[in-house]
PDB file of C-alpha atoms in Angstrom:
ATOM      1  CA  MET K   5      57.481  96.283 149.410  1.00  0.00           C
ATOM      2  CA  SER K   6      58.180  99.303 146.814  1.00  0.00           C
ATOM      3  CA  LYS K   7      55.457 101.728 145.946  1.00  0.00           C
ATOM      4  CA  LEU K   8      55.328 100.020 142.486  1.00  0.00           C
ATOM      5  CA  THR K   9      54.722  96.634 143.801  1.00  0.00           C
ATOM      6  CA  ALA K  10      52.142  97.934 146.429  1.00  0.00           C
ATOM      7  CA  LEU K  11      50.256  99.624 143.688  1.00  0.00           C
ATOM      8  CA  LEU K  12      50.356  96.355 141.620  1.00  0.00           C
ATOM      9  CA  VAL K  13      49.043  94.432 144.465  1.00  0.00           C
ATOM     10  CA  SER K  14      46.282  96.923 145.140  1.00  0.00           C
ATOM     11  CA  TRP K  15      45.170  96.525 141.681  1.00  0.00           C
ATOM     12  CA  GLN K  16      45.142  92.791 141.534  1.00  0.00           C
ATOM     13  CA  ARG K  17      41.410  92.509 141.394  1.00  0.00           C
ATOM     14  CA  ALA K  18      41.020  94.778 138.693  1.00  0.00           C
ATOM     15  CA  LEU K  19      43.749  93.217 136.761  1.00  0.00           C
ATOM     16  CA  ALA K  20      41.926  89.843 137.084  1.00  0.00           C
ATOM     17  CA  ILE K  21      38.609  91.190 135.844  1.00  0.00           C
ATOM     18  CA  ALA K  22      40.543  92.932 132.989  1.00  0.00           C
ATOM     19  CA  VAL K  23      42.128  89.544 131.922  1.00  0.00           C
ATOM     20  CA  VAL K  24      38.574  88.087 131.733  1.00  0.00           C
ATOM     21  CA  ILE K  25      37.438  91.016 129.534  1.00  0.00           C
ATOM     22  CA  ALA K  26      40.505  90.662 127.451  1.00  0.00           C
ATOM     23  CA  GLN K  27      40.508  86.864 126.870  1.00  0.00           C
ATOM     24  CA  ALA K  28      36.774  87.224 125.781  1.00  0.00           C
ATOM     25  CA  GLY K  29      37.364  90.406 123.752  1.00  0.00           C
ATOM     26  CA  ILE K  30      40.202  88.984 121.760  1.00  0.00           C
ATOM     27  CA  ALA K  31      37.813  86.308 120.443  1.00  0.00           C
ATOM     28  CA  VAL K  32      35.406  89.107 119.307  1.00  0.00           C
ATOM     29  CA  THR K  33      38.320  90.686 117.338  1.00  0.00           C
ATOM     30  CA  GLY K  34      39.169  87.414 115.922  1.00  0.00           C
ATOM     31  CA  SER K  35      35.629  87.147 114.559  1.00  0.00           C
ATOM     32  CA  ILE K  36      35.998  90.532 113.110  1.00  0.00           C
ATOM     33  CA  VAL K  37      39.040  89.337 111.129  1.00  0.00           C
ATOM     34  CA  ARG K  38      36.978  86.483 109.896  1.00  0.00           C
ATOM     35  CA  VAL K  39      33.797  88.470 108.833  1.00  0.00           C
ATOM     36  CA  THR K  40      35.942  91.055 107.103  1.00  0.00           C
ATOM     37  CA  GLY K  41      37.823  88.221 105.094  1.00  0.00           C
ATOM     38  CA  SER K  42      41.017  89.483 106.611  1.00  0.00           C
ATOM     39  CA  GLY K  43      42.282  86.128 108.006  1.00  0.00           C
ATOM     40  CA  LEU K  44      45.236  86.293 105.596  1.00  0.00           C
ATOM     41  CA  GLY K  45      45.712  89.681 105.754  1.00  0.00           C
ATOM     42  CA  CYS K  46      49.127  88.953 107.247  1.00  0.00           C
ATOM     43  CA  PRO K  47      49.864  85.873 105.348  1.00  0.00           C
ATOM     44  CA  THR K  48      53.055  85.025 107.143  1.00  0.00           C
ATOM     45  CA  TRP K  49      53.984  84.534 110.803  1.00  0.00           C
ATOM     46  CA  PRO K  50      55.485  85.992 112.939  1.00  0.00           C
ATOM     47  CA  GLU K  51      56.003  88.716 110.323  1.00  0.00           C
ATOM     48  CA  CYS K  52      52.939  90.310 108.668  1.00  0.00           C
ATOM     49  CA  VAL K  53      54.415  90.184 105.270  1.00  0.00           C
ATOM     50  CA  GLU K  54      57.508  88.797 104.015  1.00  0.00           C
ATOM     51  CA  GLY K  55      60.306  91.165 105.425  1.00  0.00           C
ATOM     52  CA  SER K  56      57.908  93.189 107.616  1.00  0.00           C
ATOM     53  CA  VAL K  57      56.369  92.682 111.103  1.00  0.00           C
ATOM     54  CA  VAL K  58      53.950  95.568 110.419  1.00  0.00           C
ATOM     55  CA  PRO K  59      51.639  96.096 107.297  1.00  0.00           C
ATOM     56  CA  VAL K  60      53.326  97.551 104.140  1.00  0.00           C
ATOM     57  CA  GLU K  61      51.992  98.081 100.785  1.00  0.00           C
ATOM     58  CA  HIS K  62      51.432  94.691  99.010  1.00  0.00           C
ATOM     59  CA  PRO K  63      50.317  93.914  95.638  1.00  0.00           C
ATOM     60  CA  GLU K  64      48.200  90.750  96.561  1.00  0.00           C
ATOM     61  CA  VAL K  65      46.943  91.943 100.116  1.00  0.00           C
ATOM     62  CA  ALA K  66      44.649  94.733 100.671  1.00  0.00           C
ATOM     63  CA  ALA K  67      45.653  97.443 103.402  1.00  0.00           C
ATOM     64  CA  LEU K  68      42.373  97.157 105.185  1.00  0.00           C
ATOM     65  CA  HIS K  69      42.848  93.225 105.587  1.00  0.00           C
ATOM     66  CA  GLN K  70      46.547  93.867 106.754  1.00  0.00           C
ATOM     67  CA  TRP K  71      45.547  96.186 109.318  1.00  0.00           C
ATOM     68  CA  VAL K  72      42.635  94.311 110.617  1.00  0.00           C
ATOM     69  CA  GLU K  73      44.635  91.134 111.010  1.00  0.00           C
ATOM     70  CA  PHE K  74      47.631  93.099 112.383  1.00  0.00           C
ATOM     71  CA  GLY K  75      45.285  94.731 114.919  1.00  0.00           C
ATOM     72  CA  ASN K  76      44.268  91.450 116.209  1.00  0.00           C
ATOM     73  CA  ARG K  77      47.878  90.153 116.457  1.00  0.00           C
ATOM     74  CA  THR K  78      48.636  93.490 118.472  1.00  0.00           C
ATOM     75  CA  LEU K  79      45.835  92.713 120.943  1.00  0.00           C
ATOM     76  CA  THR K  80      47.515  89.436 121.714  1.00  0.00           C
ATOM     77  CA  GLY K  81      50.339  91.378 123.140  1.00  0.00           C
ATOM     78  CA  VAL K  82      47.987  93.500 125.083  1.00  0.00           C
ATOM     79  CA  VAL K  83      46.368  90.578 126.524  1.00  0.00           C
ATOM     80  CA  GLY K  84      49.877  89.097 127.426  1.00  0.00           C
ATOM     81  CA  VAL K  85      50.795  92.428 129.200  1.00  0.00           C
ATOM     82  CA  ILE K  86      47.686  92.169 131.367  1.00  0.00           C
ATOM     83  CA  ALA K  87      48.231  88.350 132.022  1.00  0.00           C
ATOM     84  CA  GLY K  88      51.924  89.213 133.019  1.00  0.00           C
ATOM     85  CA  LEU K  89      50.791  92.173 135.436  1.00  0.00           C
ATOM     86  CA  CYS K  90      48.245  89.476 137.156  1.00  0.00           C
ATOM     87  CA  VAL K  91      51.237  87.012 137.644  1.00  0.00           C
ATOM     88  CA  LEU K  92      53.401  89.837 139.168  1.00  0.00           C
ATOM     89  CA  ALA K  93      50.554  90.988 141.323  1.00  0.00           C
ATOM     90  CA  ALA K  94      50.155  87.346 142.603  1.00  0.00           C
ATOM     91  CA  TRP K  95      53.879  86.975 143.098  1.00  0.00           C
ATOM     92  CA  PHE K  96      54.300  90.081 145.236  1.00  0.00           C
ATOM     93  CA  ASN K  97      51.158  89.888 147.128  1.00  0.00           C
ATOM     94  CA  LEU K  98      52.384  88.167 150.496  1.00  0.00           C
ATOM     95  CA  PRO K  99      51.781  85.671 151.817  1.00  0.00           C
ATOM     96  CA  ARG K 100      51.989  84.239 148.412  1.00  0.00           C
ATOM     97  CA  ARG K 101      48.995  82.010 147.387  1.00  0.00           C
ATOM     98  CA  LYS K 102      49.841  79.047 145.262  1.00  0.00           C
ATOM     99  CA  ARG K 103      46.458  78.838 143.596  1.00  0.00           C
ATOM    100  CA  VAL K 104      46.381  82.416 142.668  1.00  0.00           C
ATOM    101  CA  VAL K 105      49.820  82.417 141.314  1.00  0.00           C
ATOM    102  CA  VAL K 106      49.030  79.119 139.200  1.00  0.00           C
ATOM    103  CA  LEU K 107      45.766  80.481 137.853  1.00  0.00           C
ATOM    104  CA  SER K 108      47.543  83.683 136.881  1.00  0.00           C
ATOM    105  CA  LEU K 109      50.493  81.729 135.162  1.00  0.00           C
ATOM    106  CA  VAL K 110      47.765  79.750 133.171  1.00  0.00           C
ATOM    107  CA  GLN K 111      46.674  82.999 131.640  1.00  0.00           C
ATOM    108  CA  LEU K 112      50.250  84.087 130.697  1.00  0.00           C
ATOM    109  CA  VAL K 113      50.999  80.676 129.227  1.00  0.00           C
ATOM    110  CA  GLY K 114      47.712  80.591 127.556  1.00  0.00           C
ATOM    111  CA  VAL K 115      48.386  83.891 125.665  1.00  0.00           C
ATOM    112  CA  ALA K 116      51.743  82.428 124.435  1.00  0.00           C
ATOM    113  CA  VAL K 117      50.001  79.168 123.393  1.00  0.00           C
ATOM    114  CA  GLN K 118      47.411  81.112 121.614  1.00  0.00           C
ATOM    115  CA  ALA K 119      50.065  83.090 119.557  1.00  0.00           C
ATOM    116  CA  VAL K 120      51.520  79.804 118.303  1.00  0.00           C
ATOM    117  CA  VAL K 121      48.185  78.435 117.581  1.00  0.00           C
ATOM    118  CA  GLY K 122      47.498  81.599 115.721  1.00  0.00           C
ATOM    119  CA  GLY K 123      50.676  81.271 113.697  1.00  0.00           C
ATOM    120  CA  ILE K 124      49.716  77.569 112.749  1.00  0.00           C
ATOM    121  CA  THR K 125      46.298  78.800 111.631  1.00  0.00           C
ATOM    122  CA  VAL K 126      47.779  81.461 109.186  1.00  0.00           C
ATOM    123  CA  LEU K 127      50.555  78.985 108.001  1.00  0.00           C
ATOM    124  CA  THR K 128      47.943  76.185 107.272  1.00  0.00           C
ATOM    125  CA  GLY K 129      45.927  78.914 105.185  1.00  0.00           C
ATOM    126  CA  LEU K 130      43.228  79.195 107.934  1.00  0.00           C
ATOM    127  CA  ALA K 131      42.363  75.379 108.187  1.00  0.00           C
ATOM    128  CA  TRP K 132      39.070  75.184 109.819  1.00  0.00           C
ATOM    129  CA  TYR K 133      40.253  72.764 112.531  1.00  0.00           C
ATOM    130  CA  THR K 134      43.038  75.217 113.545  1.00  0.00           C
ATOM    131  CA  VAL K 135      40.392  78.086 113.871  1.00  0.00           C
ATOM    132  CA  SER K 136      38.156  75.906 116.026  1.00  0.00           C
ATOM    133  CA  ILE K 137      40.871  75.007 118.313  1.00  0.00           C
ATOM    134  CA  HIS K 138      42.127  78.791 118.494  1.00  0.00           C
ATOM    135  CA  PHE K 139      38.489  79.689 119.652  1.00  0.00           C
ATOM    136  CA  MET K 140      38.122  76.915 122.141  1.00  0.00           C
ATOM    137  CA  ILE K 141      41.390  77.853 123.873  1.00  0.00           C
ATOM    138  CA  SER K 142      40.041  81.416 124.202  1.00  0.00           C
ATOM    139  CA  MET K 143      37.026  80.123 125.869  1.00  0.00           C
ATOM    140  CA  ALA K 144      38.824  77.833 128.136  1.00  0.00           C
ATOM    141  CA  LEU K 145      41.043  80.764 129.242  1.00  0.00           C
ATOM    142  CA  VAL K 146      37.900  82.938 129.701  1.00  0.00           C
ATOM    143  CA  TRP K 147      36.530  80.220 132.172  1.00  0.00           C
ATOM    144  CA  LEU K 148      39.953  80.065 134.017  1.00  0.00           C
ATOM    145  CA  ALA K 149      40.055  83.684 134.378  1.00  0.00           C
ATOM    146  CA  VAL K 150      36.734  83.825 136.165  1.00  0.00           C
ATOM    147  CA  LEU K 151      38.150  81.202 138.398  1.00  0.00           C
ATOM    148  CA  LEU K 152      41.061  83.615 139.034  1.00  0.00           C
ATOM    149  CA  VAL K 153      38.890  86.455 139.951  1.00  0.00           C
ATOM    150  CA  SER K 154      37.060  84.115 142.300  1.00  0.00           C
ATOM    151  CA  SER K 155      40.146  82.818 144.033  1.00  0.00           C
ATOM    152  CA  LEU K 156      41.139  86.348 145.131  1.00  0.00           C
ATOM    153  CA  SER K 157      38.303  86.439 147.585  1.00  0.00           C
ATOM    154  CA  GLU K 158      38.629  82.723 148.481  1.00  0.00           C
ATOM    155  CA  GLY K 159      40.997  80.869 150.758  1.00  0.00           C
ATOM    156  CA  ASP K 160      43.323  78.071 149.958  1.00  0.00           C
ATOM    157  CA  GLY K 161      41.496  75.208 151.809  1.00  0.00           C
ATOM    158  CA  ALA K 162      39.672  72.390 149.970  1.00  0.00           C
ATOM    159  CA  ALA K 163      36.594  73.204 148.030  1.00  0.00           C
ATOM    160  CA  ARG K 164      33.368  72.912 150.186  1.00  0.00           C
ATOM    161  CA  LEU K 165      29.997  72.569 148.320  1.00  0.00           C
ATOM    162  CA  LEU K 166      27.423  75.257 149.164  1.00  0.00           C
ATOM    163  CA  VAL K 167      24.684  73.487 147.269  1.00  0.00           C
ATOM    164  CA  PRO K 168      23.572  69.718 147.075  1.00  0.00           C
ATOM    165  CA  ALA K 169      25.878  67.466 145.396  1.00  0.00           C
ATOM    166  CA  PRO K 170      23.438  66.435 142.397  1.00  0.00           C
ATOM    167  CA  LEU K 171      23.585  70.203 141.453  1.00  0.00           C
ATOM    168  CA  MET K 172      27.402  70.013 141.042  1.00  0.00           C
ATOM    169  CA  LYS K 173      26.930  66.777 138.962  1.00  0.00           C
ATOM    170  CA  LEU K 174      24.485  68.744 136.781  1.00  0.00           C
ATOM    171  CA  GLN K 175      26.902  71.622 136.304  1.00  0.00           C
ATOM    172  CA  VAL K 176      29.643  69.330 135.328  1.00  0.00           C
ATOM    173  CA  VAL K 177      27.412  68.006 132.700  1.00  0.00           C
ATOM    174  CA  MET K 178      26.447  71.552 131.689  1.00  0.00           C
ATOM    175  CA  ALA K 179      30.051  72.669 131.445  1.00  0.00           C
ATOM    176  CA  ALA K 180      30.643  69.525 128.953  1.00  0.00           C
ATOM    177  CA  VAL K 181      27.441  70.377 126.945  1.00  0.00           C
ATOM    178  CA  LEU K 182      28.674  74.061 126.869  1.00  0.00           C
ATOM    179  CA  GLY K 183      32.022  72.981 125.280  1.00  0.00           C
ATOM    180  CA  ALA K 184      30.213  70.749 122.771  1.00  0.00           C
ATOM    181  CA  LEU K 185      27.926  73.909 122.039  1.00  0.00           C
ATOM    182  CA  LEU K 186      30.820  76.161 121.424  1.00  0.00           C
ATOM    183  CA  LEU K 187      32.680  73.702 119.418  1.00  0.00           C
ATOM    184  CA  ALA K 188      29.544  73.225 117.120  1.00  0.00           C
ATOM    185  CA  GLY K 189      29.184  76.915 116.675  1.00  0.00           C
ATOM    186  CA  THR K 190      32.810  76.986 115.308  1.00  0.00           C
ATOM    187  CA  TRP K 191      31.875  74.294 112.768  1.00  0.00           C
ATOM    188  CA  VAL K 192      28.830  76.263 111.682  1.00  0.00           C
ATOM    189  CA  THR K 193      31.184  79.211 110.896  1.00  0.00           C
ATOM    190  CA  ALA K 194      33.679  77.066 109.196  1.00  0.00           C
ATOM    191  CA  ALA K 195      31.147  75.881 106.903  1.00  0.00           C
ATOM    192  CA  GLY K 196      29.340  79.156 106.298  1.00  0.00           C
ATOM    193  CA  PRO K 197      30.474  82.493 104.453  1.00  0.00           C
ATOM    194  CA  HIS K 198      32.516  83.765 107.093  1.00  0.00           C
ATOM    195  CA  ALA K 199      35.386  81.282 107.320  1.00  0.00           C
ATOM    196  CA  GLY K 200      38.145  83.909 107.398  1.00  0.00           C
ATOM    197  CA  ASP K 201      39.177  84.640 103.730  1.00  0.00           C
ATOM    198  CA  ALA K 202      37.482  84.293 100.464  1.00  0.00           C
ATOM    199  CA  SER K 203      39.838  81.511  99.314  1.00  0.00           C
ATOM    200  CA  THR K 204      39.652  79.432 102.579  1.00  0.00           C
ATOM    201  CA  PRO K 205      38.424  75.986 102.064  1.00  0.00           C
ATOM    202  CA  ARG K 206      35.189  75.599 104.011  1.00  0.00           C
ATOM    203  CA  LEU K 207      34.191  72.462 106.183  1.00  0.00           C
ATOM    204  CA  GLY K 208      32.473  70.124 103.895  1.00  0.00           C
ATOM    205  CA  ILE K 209      29.177  69.760 105.685  1.00  0.00           C
ATOM    206  CA  GLU K 210      26.017  71.371 104.916  1.00  0.00           C
ATOM    207  CA  VAL K 211      25.542  74.565 107.099  1.00  0.00           C
ATOM    208  CA  GLU K 212      21.847  73.628 107.759  1.00  0.00           C
ATOM    209  CA  THR K 213      22.971  70.302 109.311  1.00  0.00           C
ATOM    210  CA  LEU K 214      25.588  71.973 111.546  1.00  0.00           C
ATOM    211  CA  ALA K 215      23.177  74.747 112.578  1.00  0.00           C
ATOM    212  CA  GLN K 216      20.675  71.993 113.630  1.00  0.00           C
ATOM    213  CA  ILE K 217      23.370  70.325 115.691  1.00  0.00           C
ATOM    214  CA  HIS K 218      24.266  73.621 117.244  1.00  0.00           C
ATOM    215  CA  ALA K 219      20.473  74.494 118.016  1.00  0.00           C
ATOM    216  CA  ASP K 220      20.084  70.841 119.485  1.00  0.00           C
ATOM    217  CA  LEU K 221      22.959  71.338 121.865  1.00  0.00           C
ATOM    218  CA  LEU K 222      21.478  74.636 122.992  1.00  0.00           C
ATOM    219  CA  PHE K 223      18.282  73.097 123.649  1.00  0.00           C
ATOM    220  CA  LEU K 224      20.050  70.466 125.733  1.00  0.00           C
ATOM    221  CA  PHE K 225      21.861  73.191 127.587  1.00  0.00           C
ATOM    222  CA  LEU K 226      18.600  75.045 128.362  1.00  0.00           C
ATOM    223  CA  GLY K 227      17.054  71.808 129.654  1.00  0.00           C
ATOM    224  CA  LEU K 228      20.139  71.322 132.122  1.00  0.00           C
ATOM    225  CA  LEU K 229      19.732  74.895 133.177  1.00  0.00           C
ATOM    226  CA  ILE K 230      16.087  74.318 133.829  1.00  0.00           C
ATOM    227  CA  ALA K 231      16.977  71.287 135.870  1.00  0.00           C
ATOM    228  CA  VAL K 232      19.422  73.419 137.943  1.00  0.00           C
ATOM    229  CA  GLY K 233      16.824  75.905 138.692  1.00  0.00           C
ATOM    230  CA  PHE K 234      15.002  73.293 140.860  1.00  0.00           C
ATOM    231  CA  PHE K 235      18.122  73.404 143.243  1.00  0.00           C
ATOM    232  CA  THR K 236      18.923  77.065 143.022  1.00  0.00           C
ATOM    233  CA  ARG K 237      17.591  80.475 141.865  1.00  0.00           C
ATOM    234  CA  THR K 238      20.235  82.894 142.861  1.00  0.00           C
ATOM    235  CA  ARG K 239      20.962  86.159 141.027  1.00  0.00           C
ATOM    236  CA  THR K 240      23.846  84.350 139.334  1.00  0.00           C
ATOM    237  CA  TYR K 241      21.607  81.678 138.091  1.00  0.00           C
ATOM    238  CA  TRP K 242      19.144  84.093 136.678  1.00  0.00           C
ATOM    239  CA  THR K 243      21.862  86.113 135.103  1.00  0.00           C
ATOM    240  CA  LEU K 244      23.062  82.997 133.263  1.00  0.00           C
ATOM    241  CA  VAL K 245      19.429  82.116 132.275  1.00  0.00           C
ATOM    242  CA  GLY K 246      19.109  85.650 130.778  1.00  0.00           C
ATOM    243  CA  VAL K 247      22.523  85.403 128.989  1.00  0.00           C
ATOM    244  CA  VAL K 248      21.635  82.027 127.440  1.00  0.00           C
ATOM    245  CA  LEU K 249      18.202  83.097 126.145  1.00  0.00           C
ATOM    246  CA  ALA K 250      19.540  86.225 124.588  1.00  0.00           C
ATOM    247  CA  GLN K 251      22.202  84.281 122.992  1.00  0.00           C
ATOM    248  CA  GLY K 252      19.790  81.883 121.626  1.00  0.00           C
ATOM    249  CA  VAL K 253      17.394  84.544 120.215  1.00  0.00           C
ATOM    250  CA  LEU K 254      20.472  86.197 118.642  1.00  0.00           C
ATOM    251  CA  GLY K 255      21.570  83.018 116.903  1.00  0.00           C
ATOM    252  CA  MET K 256      18.034  82.367 115.502  1.00  0.00           C
ATOM    253  CA  VAL K 257      17.948  85.945 114.158  1.00  0.00           C
ATOM    254  CA  GLN K 258      21.491  85.510 112.649  1.00  0.00           C
ATOM    255  CA  TYR K 259      20.266  82.266 110.928  1.00  0.00           C
ATOM    256  CA  TRP K 260      17.071  83.795 109.596  1.00  0.00           C
ATOM    257  CA  THR K 261      18.795  86.968 108.237  1.00  0.00           C
ATOM    258  CA  GLY K 262      21.550  85.343 106.314  1.00  0.00           C
ATOM    259  CA  VAL K 263      24.254  85.514 108.858  1.00  0.00           C
ATOM    260  CA  PRO K 264      25.170  89.262 108.706  1.00  0.00           C
ATOM    261  CA  GLU K 265      28.635  90.003 109.577  1.00  0.00           C
ATOM    262  CA  VAL K 266      27.848  92.376 112.587  1.00  0.00           C
ATOM    263  CA  LEU K 267      25.662  89.680 114.115  1.00  0.00           C
ATOM    264  CA  VAL K 268      28.611  87.169 113.849  1.00  0.00           C
ATOM    265  CA  SER K 269      30.784  89.088 116.157  1.00  0.00           C
ATOM    266  CA  ILE K 270      27.804  89.963 118.612  1.00  0.00           C
ATOM    267  CA  HIS K 271      27.249  86.297 118.784  1.00  0.00           C
ATOM    268  CA  VAL K 272      30.807  85.649 119.587  1.00  0.00           C
ATOM    269  CA  LEU K 273      30.642  88.228 122.486  1.00  0.00           C
ATOM    270  CA  GLY K 274      27.543  86.466 123.562  1.00  0.00           C
ATOM    271  CA  ALA K 275      29.498  83.139 123.507  1.00  0.00           C
ATOM    272  CA  GLY K 276      32.096  84.643 125.939  1.00  0.00           C
ATOM    273  CA  ALA K 277      29.282  86.026 128.155  1.00  0.00           C
ATOM    274  CA  VAL K 278      27.637  82.509 128.508  1.00  0.00           C
ATOM    275  CA  VAL K 279      31.057  81.124 129.515  1.00  0.00           C
ATOM    276  CA  VAL K 280      31.577  83.877 131.955  1.00  0.00           C
ATOM    277  CA  ALA K 281      28.069  83.357 133.578  1.00  0.00           C
ATOM    278  CA  THR K 282      28.356  79.670 133.679  1.00  0.00           C
ATOM    279  CA  ALA K 283      31.853  79.819 135.361  1.00  0.00           C
ATOM    280  CA  ALA K 284      30.295  82.213 137.799  1.00  0.00           C
ATOM    281  CA  LEU K 285      27.513  79.990 138.875  1.00  0.00           C
ATOM    282  CA  TRP K 286      30.226  77.209 139.267  1.00  0.00           C
ATOM    283  CA  THR K 287      32.319  79.339 141.630  1.00  0.00           C
ATOM    284  CA  SER K 288      29.293  80.539 143.514  1.00  0.00           C
ATOM    285  CA  SER K 289      28.382  76.971 144.220  1.00  0.00           C
ATOM    286  CA  ARG K 290      31.490  76.218 146.287  1.00  0.00           C
ATOM    287  CA  GLU K 291      33.784  77.846 148.694  1.00  0.00           C
ATOM    288  CA  ARG K 292      37.239  77.675 149.930  1.00  0.00           C
ATOM    289  CA  THR K 293      37.983  78.626 153.275  1.00  0.00           C
ATOM    290  CA  HIS K 294      41.357  80.201 154.601  1.00  0.00           C
ATOM    291  CA  GLU K 295      43.659  77.704 156.017  1.00  0.00           C
ATOM    292  CA  VAL K 296      44.959  78.754 159.396  1.00  0.00           C
ATOM    293  CA  GLU K 297      48.165  77.485 160.846  1.00  0.00           C
ATOM    294  CA  LEU K 298      47.556  76.749 164.527  1.00  0.00           C
ATOM    295  CA  PRO K 299      50.567  77.381 167.194  1.00  0.00           C
ATOM    296  CA  ALA K 300      52.290  74.001 168.217  1.00  0.00           C
ATOM    297  CA  GLY K 301      50.498  73.962 171.419  1.00  0.00           C
ATOM    298  CA  ASP K 302      47.123  74.389 169.939  1.00  0.00           C
ATOM    299  CA  GLN K 303      47.894  71.642 167.378  1.00  0.00           C
ATOM    300  CA  ALA K 304      48.648  69.274 170.283  1.00  0.00           C
ATOM    301  CA  LEU K 305      45.423  70.035 172.140  1.00  0.00           C
ATOM    302  CA  SER K 306      43.387  69.445 168.847  1.00  0.00           C
ATOM    303  CA  LYS K 307      45.003  66.105 168.618  1.00  0.00           C
ATOM    304  CA  ALA K 308      44.209  65.200 172.276  1.00  0.00           C
TER     305      ALA K 308
END
């Protein structure tokens, strides 16, 4: 193994943690694009404006909007580099572990998919449903990035529960409700004042109605979280409780104060934190042991 590959392998865990941060962070920068009305700052794709990949003076697009949107596109490349380094670290770390390689590849492929979805979002004039899909893919990649970090300290054997089976069933329901909660949040934004550009068509449903659905799903998630507390009260559990409560309070303040721009981006950051904490609770509830290949003689004895 060369010094370069050895260095890469030694940084594998740091790279995996970096990809968690990067996947959540790019969702936050995407929200900044929306709240600044820069969603069409680069009105074409993959170019920023016709004939140029980078922002240039344009009579119909403000320079600030161009650079905000271009900055978000550039960060996609940064996330791609980090994900690519994760793949290389997984590949060169011998003996090669299939699960780690697959989870690393998912991050890299996910970045490519996000680039395409982002292009479709621009070309459709920021259609609200494409923006929702864009965000939901980011949150799924955050969840899988947490699994990647966890896989580095696990084995490759079958998963074994560390908690009662009913708790895992509750966590499955929690994950589904969390997905619905995140999706409803994108609908609130799509119907509100921060849909990405001043001319962007909004989702034709009252913001109050969507906000109520979003709040109801939050209360359902909290109820499930309380139920989980009857089975486990680990540090990971209490971290999730704290993050969810903070996110709920922030959402109420955001609604009562007329959805100020800065709180929108903080709320998106909070959504990423909730996904990370929920995924961490999931991974802490099971373990994968290291599979050990027995010598031929030992295998014969074990079958006797």
